[in-house]
GROMACS .gro file of C-alpha atoms in nm:
model
  153
    1TYR     CA    1 -10.862   8.074 -12.211
    2SER     CA    2 -10.652   8.388 -12.222
    3GLU     CA    3 -10.324   8.405 -12.035
    4PRO     CA    4 -10.294   8.705 -11.803
    5ASN     CA    5 -10.070   8.973 -11.952
    6GLU     CA    6  -9.808   9.164 -11.754
    7ARG     CA    7 -10.049   9.448 -11.671
    8GLU     CA    8 -10.297   9.200 -11.522
    9VAL     CA    9 -10.021   9.025 -11.327
   10ARG     CA   10  -9.903   9.360 -11.187
   11ALA     CA   11 -10.257   9.462 -11.090
   12PHE     CA   12 -10.317   9.128 -10.918
   13ALA     CA   13  -9.981   9.143 -10.734
   14THR     CA   14 -10.048   9.501 -10.624
   15GLU     CA   15 -10.390   9.418 -10.483
   16PHE     CA   16 -10.268   9.097 -10.317
   17ALA     CA   17  -9.967   9.271 -10.158
   18VAL     CA   18 -10.180   9.552 -10.016
   19PHE     CA   19 -10.429   9.314  -9.855
   20TYR     CA   20 -10.159   9.072  -9.739
   21ALA     CA   21  -9.913   9.322  -9.592
   22ARG     CA   22 -10.147   9.594  -9.464
   23SER     CA   23 -10.173   9.437  -9.116
   24ASP     CA   24 -10.451   9.672  -9.007
   25SER     CA   25 -10.603   9.573  -8.670
   26TYR     CA   26 -10.954   9.654  -8.782
   27SER     CA   27 -10.952   9.480  -9.121
   28ILE     CA   28 -10.700   9.196  -9.068
   29LEU     CA   29 -10.958   8.917  -9.080
   30ASN     CA   30 -11.120   9.044  -9.401
   31ASP     CA   31 -10.779   9.117  -9.558
   32LEU     CA   32 -10.648   8.767  -9.489
   33VAL     CA   33 -10.971   8.599  -9.603
   34TRP     CA   34 -10.943   8.796  -9.929
   35CYS     CA   35 -10.586   8.670  -9.969
   36ALA     CA   36 -10.670   8.310  -9.881
   37ASN     CA   37 -10.943   8.308 -10.146
   38ARG     CA   38 -10.679   8.387 -10.408
   39MET     CA   39 -10.438   8.110 -10.309
   40ALA     CA   40 -10.402   7.762 -10.450
   41PRO     CA   41 -10.591   7.514 -10.227
   42GLU     CA   42 -10.283   7.356 -10.062
   43LEU     CA   43 -10.131   7.695  -9.975
   44ARG     CA   44 -10.471   7.825  -9.862
   45GLU     CA   45 -10.512   7.549  -9.604
   46ARG     CA   46 -10.161   7.594  -9.461
   47PHE     CA   47 -10.211   7.970  -9.453
   48LYS     CA   48 -10.545   7.943  -9.270
   49ARG     CA   49 -10.401   7.707  -9.007
   50THR     CA   50 -10.109   7.942  -8.945
   51VAL     CA   51 -10.309   8.265  -8.914
   52ARG     CA   52 -10.579   8.108  -8.695
   53GLY     CA   53 -10.335   7.970  -8.439
   54THR     CA   54 -10.406   7.702  -8.182
   55ALA     CA   55 -10.536   7.683  -7.827
   56GLU     CA   56 -10.176   7.720  -7.702
   57THR     CA   57 -10.054   7.981  -7.949
   58PRO     CA   58 -10.263   8.276  -8.068
   59GLY     CA   59 -10.273   8.316  -8.443
   60LEU     CA   60 -10.166   8.620  -8.637
   61ILE     CA   61 -10.522   8.753  -8.651
   62LYS     CA   62 -10.549   8.781  -8.271
   63VAL     CA   63 -10.201   8.932  -8.242
   64ILE     CA   64 -10.268   9.204  -8.502
   65GLU     CA   65 -10.614   9.281  -8.359
   66LYS     CA   66 -10.460   9.340  -8.014
   67LEU     CA   67 -10.226   9.605  -8.158
   68GLN     CA   68 -10.531   9.826  -8.225
   69ARG     CA   69 -10.363  10.021  -8.501
   70ARG     CA   70 -10.467  10.151  -8.840
   71THR     CA   71 -10.223  10.098  -9.122
   72GLN     CA   72 -10.207  10.185  -9.489
   73ILE     CA   73 -10.005  10.103  -9.797
   74ASP     CA   74  -9.980  10.331 -10.099
   75PRO     CA   75 -10.030  10.095 -10.396
   76GLY     CA   76  -9.875  10.351 -10.631
   77ALA     CA   77  -9.547  10.340 -10.439
   78LEU     CA   78  -9.500   9.961 -10.464
   79GLU     CA   79  -9.199   9.833 -10.658
   80ILE     CA   80  -9.311   9.535 -10.866
   81GLN     CA   81  -9.098   9.311 -11.086
   82VAL     CA   82  -9.268   9.046 -11.299
   83ASP     CA   83  -9.085   8.747 -11.450
   84LYS     CA   84  -9.300   8.534 -11.682
   85ARG     CA   85  -9.005   8.347 -11.836
   86SER     CA   86  -9.057   8.042 -11.615
   87TYR     CA   87  -9.370   7.888 -11.465
   88PRO     CA   88  -9.501   7.944 -11.205
   89TRP     CA   89  -9.454   8.313 -11.278
   90LYS     CA   90  -9.245   8.508 -11.028
   91VAL     CA   91  -9.338   8.849 -10.893
   92GLN     CA   92  -9.131   9.053 -10.647
   93VAL     CA   93  -9.313   9.323 -10.451
   94LYS     CA   94  -9.147   9.580 -10.225
   95GLY     CA   95  -9.330   9.847 -10.034
   96VAL     CA   96  -9.385  10.040  -9.714
   97ARG     CA   97  -9.659   9.992  -9.454
   98GLN     CA   98  -9.735  10.317  -9.272
   99ILE     CA   99  -9.901  10.322  -8.930
  100VAL     CA  100 -10.170  10.588  -8.942
  101GLY     CA  101 -10.094  10.876  -8.705
  102GLU     CA  102  -9.723  10.799  -8.676
  103THR     CA  103  -9.453  10.999  -8.844
  104GLY     CA  104  -9.151  10.840  -8.999
  105SER     CA  105  -9.069  10.627  -9.295
  106GLY     CA  106  -9.291  10.329  -9.201
  107GLU     CA  107  -9.211   9.958  -9.208
  108THR     CA  108  -9.074   9.806  -9.528
  109PHE     CA  109  -9.194   9.471  -9.656
  110GLU     CA  110  -9.093   9.239  -9.938
  111LEU     CA  111  -9.298   8.961 -10.092
  112ALA     CA  112  -9.197   8.706 -10.352
  113LEU     CA  113  -9.507   8.557 -10.511
  114GLU     CA  114  -9.537   8.258 -10.740
  115LEU     CA  115  -9.848   8.285 -10.955
  116VAL     CA  116 -10.027   8.021 -11.161
  117ARG     CA  117 -10.309   8.030 -11.413
  118ALA     CA  118 -10.665   7.987 -11.294
  119SER     CA  119 -11.000   7.968 -11.464
  120ARG     CA  120 -11.134   8.316 -11.536
  121GLU     CA  121 -11.479   8.170 -11.471
  122GLU     CA  122 -11.377   8.107 -11.109
  123TYR     CA  123 -11.124   8.388 -11.064
  124LEU     CA  124 -11.173   8.701 -11.268
  125GLU     CA  125 -10.801   8.778 -11.260
  126GLY     CA  126 -10.715   8.437 -11.404
  127LEU     CA  127 -10.446   8.396 -11.138
  128LEU     CA  128 -10.386   8.220 -10.806
  129VAL     CA  129 -10.097   8.252 -10.564
  130TRP     CA  130  -9.903   7.926 -10.563
  131GLY     CA  131  -9.629   8.031 -10.322
  132ILE     CA  132  -9.533   8.323 -10.099
  133ARG     CA  133  -9.203   8.418  -9.945
  134ALA     CA  134  -9.154   8.723  -9.726
  135LYS     CA  135  -8.797   8.854  -9.731
  136GLY     CA  136  -8.685   8.516  -9.866
  137ASP     CA  137  -8.846   8.290  -9.604
  138PRO     CA  138  -9.135   8.048  -9.663
  139ILE     CA  139  -9.467   8.194  -9.554
  140ASP     CA  140  -9.534   7.936  -9.280
  141SER     CA  141  -9.218   8.023  -9.086
  142VAL     CA  142  -9.260   8.398  -9.146
  143LEU     CA  143  -9.616   8.398  -9.011
  144ALA     CA  144  -9.519   8.187  -8.712
  145SER     CA  145  -9.229   8.421  -8.633
  146ALA     CA  146  -9.443   8.732  -8.680
  147THR     CA  147  -9.708   8.589  -8.450
  148ALA     CA  148  -9.447   8.519  -8.182
  149GLN     CA  149  -9.310   8.875  -8.216
  150GLY     CA  150  -9.653   9.036  -8.227
  151GLY     CA  151  -9.636   9.180  -8.578
  152MET     CA  152  -9.669   9.118  -8.949
  153PRO     CA  153  -9.390   9.015  -9.186
   0.00000   0.00000   0.00000
């Protein structure tokens, strides 16, 4: 076993944040599946239930698909702070989601990730997401609110 170093934690957080926050109508399902596969099992199940929705309430996937927009995030412009002093490790990510074809500064997003060790045999990065907060709120309530408003946190 080798513990992920700060460079590996930053690379993982960058990739996760891009897939999680991109909110592109044409890749949303693949992006969220990628994210779910890098979450601890308990978080993964809650996340899947929230993004799928119910018969009464459309999930985030349907809402984002209906927007029919292309979005992008510049991974090089993300602000990432890693704190490995306590476990699970804490990573703060701030960035901007740009809607392709629109001018302006884009939509800002903030994620607070809690990361835990994972088997490198199962997960090359050696990391899993244990917890997610978007702008300070637990992921379940953020996703539910975003779904109701027709957007992504």
